[in-house]
């Protein structure tokens, strides 16, 4: 199983980025796909997930949008109105968490390598 994340970069505050995560070796449409992030010195935190519904962290709700294309085995994270506090390494993940654990990293079995997002003020 491979999850390949891409699309990170350096952007000014207020700007936008679109992350992509291509999956291979999995039955993509059977999995919940999610994005997590980890800032320096902080724990990994939930950002968004897509199963039949979408789920968002309060800190990104209204600014970030998760979507998936099952035909392309790809999940996306459109990030708008970026803030310096969004700076982190962003990881995509695949798993079959129950609803109560969908925001927990422990619910995901497969992880991508991470892509750096840096938002300058």
Tab-separated table of C-alpha atoms in Angstrom:
chain	number	residue	atom	x	y	z
A	1	UNK	CA	0.000	0.000	0.000
A	2	UNK	CA	1.305	3.421	-0.943
A	3	UNK	CA	-0.059	6.879	-0.258
A	4	UNK	CA	1.788	9.613	-2.118
A	5	UNK	CA	1.073	13.149	-0.949
A	6	UNK	CA	1.962	16.219	-2.963
A	7	UNK	CA	1.092	19.872	-3.388
A	8	UNK	CA	2.718	21.444	-0.366
A	9	UNK	CA	4.756	24.605	-0.550
A	10	UNK	CA	5.307	28.125	0.682
A	11	UNK	CA	2.396	30.554	0.524
A	12	UNK	CA	1.568	33.918	2.032
A	13	UNK	CA	-1.151	34.286	4.624
A	14	UNK	CA	-4.531	34.463	2.936
A	15	UNK	CA	-3.383	32.323	0.045
A	16	UNK	CA	-4.452	28.884	-1.092
A	17	UNK	CA	-2.935	25.484	-1.717
A	18	UNK	CA	-4.348	22.188	-2.914
A	19	UNK	CA	-2.896	18.975	-1.572
A	20	UNK	CA	-3.305	15.666	-3.354
A	21	UNK	CA	-2.819	12.124	-2.128
A	22	UNK	CA	-2.724	9.275	-4.613
A	23	UNK	CA	-3.319	5.780	-3.269
A	24	UNK	CA	-2.204	2.485	-4.726
A	25	UNK	CA	-2.510	-1.075	-3.513
A	26	UNK	CA	-5.802	-0.484	-1.714
A	27	UNK	CA	-9.447	-0.804	-2.603
A	28	UNK	CA	-9.702	2.966	-2.399
A	29	UNK	CA	-13.459	3.362	-2.155
A	30	UNK	CA	-13.550	0.996	0.838
A	31	UNK	CA	-11.463	3.305	2.974
A	32	UNK	CA	-11.998	6.473	4.911
A	33	UNK	CA	-9.431	8.981	3.713
A	34	UNK	CA	-8.134	11.680	5.994
A	35	UNK	CA	-5.618	14.455	6.386
A	36	UNK	CA	-3.646	15.086	9.542
A	37	UNK	CA	-0.922	17.624	10.231
A	38	UNK	CA	1.980	18.001	12.591
A	39	UNK	CA	3.669	21.271	13.436
A	40	UNK	CA	7.152	21.391	14.985
A	41	UNK	CA	7.039	20.477	18.647
A	42	UNK	CA	3.372	19.554	18.511
A	43	UNK	CA	1.429	16.332	18.287
A	44	UNK	CA	-0.128	15.168	15.079
A	45	UNK	CA	-3.654	16.531	14.779
A	46	UNK	CA	-6.717	15.750	12.737
A	47	UNK	CA	-7.584	18.081	9.868
A	48	UNK	CA	-10.311	16.460	7.761
A	49	UNK	CA	-11.767	13.112	6.756
A	50	UNK	CA	-14.051	11.782	4.052
A	51	UNK	CA	-16.098	8.649	4.372
A	52	UNK	CA	-19.739	8.944	3.332
A	53	UNK	CA	-19.691	12.330	5.038
A	54	UNK	CA	-16.982	14.873	5.583
A	55	UNK	CA	-15.494	15.776	8.929
A	56	UNK	CA	-13.361	18.785	9.809
A	57	UNK	CA	-11.374	20.102	12.702
A	58	UNK	CA	-12.912	23.273	14.085
A	59	UNK	CA	-9.734	25.174	13.273
A	60	UNK	CA	-10.116	24.588	9.517
A	61	UNK	CA	-13.889	24.443	9.096
A	62	UNK	CA	-15.033	26.896	6.452
A	63	UNK	CA	-11.520	27.282	5.030
A	64	UNK	CA	-10.501	23.752	4.013
A	65	UNK	CA	-12.405	21.307	1.817
A	66	UNK	CA	-11.686	17.600	1.526
A	67	UNK	CA	-12.780	15.760	-1.593
A	68	UNK	CA	-12.049	12.448	-3.241
A	69	UNK	CA	-12.057	11.003	-6.719
A	70	UNK	CA	-12.576	7.260	-6.431
A	71	UNK	CA	-11.893	6.768	-10.139
A	72	UNK	CA	-8.426	8.269	-9.662
A	73	UNK	CA	-7.804	6.789	-6.195
A	74	UNK	CA	-7.009	10.295	-5.030
A	75	UNK	CA	-8.053	12.470	-2.104
A	76	UNK	CA	-7.614	16.226	-2.112
A	77	UNK	CA	-7.424	18.975	0.468
A	78	UNK	CA	-8.240	22.444	-0.816
A	79	UNK	CA	-6.895	24.958	1.663
A	80	UNK	CA	-8.059	28.558	1.423
A	81	UNK	CA	-7.494	31.605	3.622
A	82	UNK	CA	-4.346	30.045	4.964
A	83	UNK	CA	-2.921	31.288	8.250
A	84	UNK	CA	0.595	31.045	9.683
A	85	UNK	CA	-0.755	28.596	12.261
A	86	UNK	CA	-1.595	26.196	9.411
A	87	UNK	CA	2.138	25.673	8.912
A	88	UNK	CA	2.855	21.971	9.363
A	89	UNK	CA	3.698	18.744	7.625
A	90	UNK	CA	0.462	17.396	6.215
A	91	UNK	CA	-0.106	13.646	6.069
A	92	UNK	CA	-2.770	11.698	4.261
A	93	UNK	CA	-4.085	8.523	5.816
A	94	UNK	CA	-6.351	5.628	4.925
A	95	UNK	CA	-8.259	3.418	7.297
A	96	UNK	CA	-11.552	2.047	8.474
A	97	UNK	CA	-12.213	3.905	11.730
A	98	UNK	CA	-15.544	3.787	13.450
A	99	UNK	CA	-17.305	7.144	13.636
A	100	UNK	CA	-16.187	7.855	17.190
A	101	UNK	CA	-12.514	7.473	16.220
A	102	UNK	CA	-12.570	9.124	12.810
A	103	UNK	CA	-10.635	12.092	14.215
A	104	UNK	CA	-8.041	9.875	15.886
A	105	UNK	CA	-4.780	8.936	14.179
A	106	UNK	CA	-5.120	5.475	15.711
A	107	UNK	CA	-8.043	4.759	13.418
A	108	UNK	CA	-5.868	4.821	10.303
A	109	UNK	CA	-3.673	1.988	9.128
A	110	UNK	CA	-1.884	3.502	6.168
A	111	UNK	CA	0.021	6.796	6.021
A	112	UNK	CA	1.663	8.876	3.350
A	113	UNK	CA	5.095	10.433	3.674
A	114	UNK	CA	3.916	13.965	4.390
A	115	UNK	CA	4.147	17.227	2.495
A	116	UNK	CA	5.317	20.503	4.006
A	117	UNK	CA	2.998	23.504	4.053
A	118	UNK	CA	4.510	26.802	5.159
A	119	UNK	CA	2.392	29.930	5.506
A	120	UNK	CA	4.270	33.188	5.893
A	121	UNK	CA	2.797	36.201	7.646
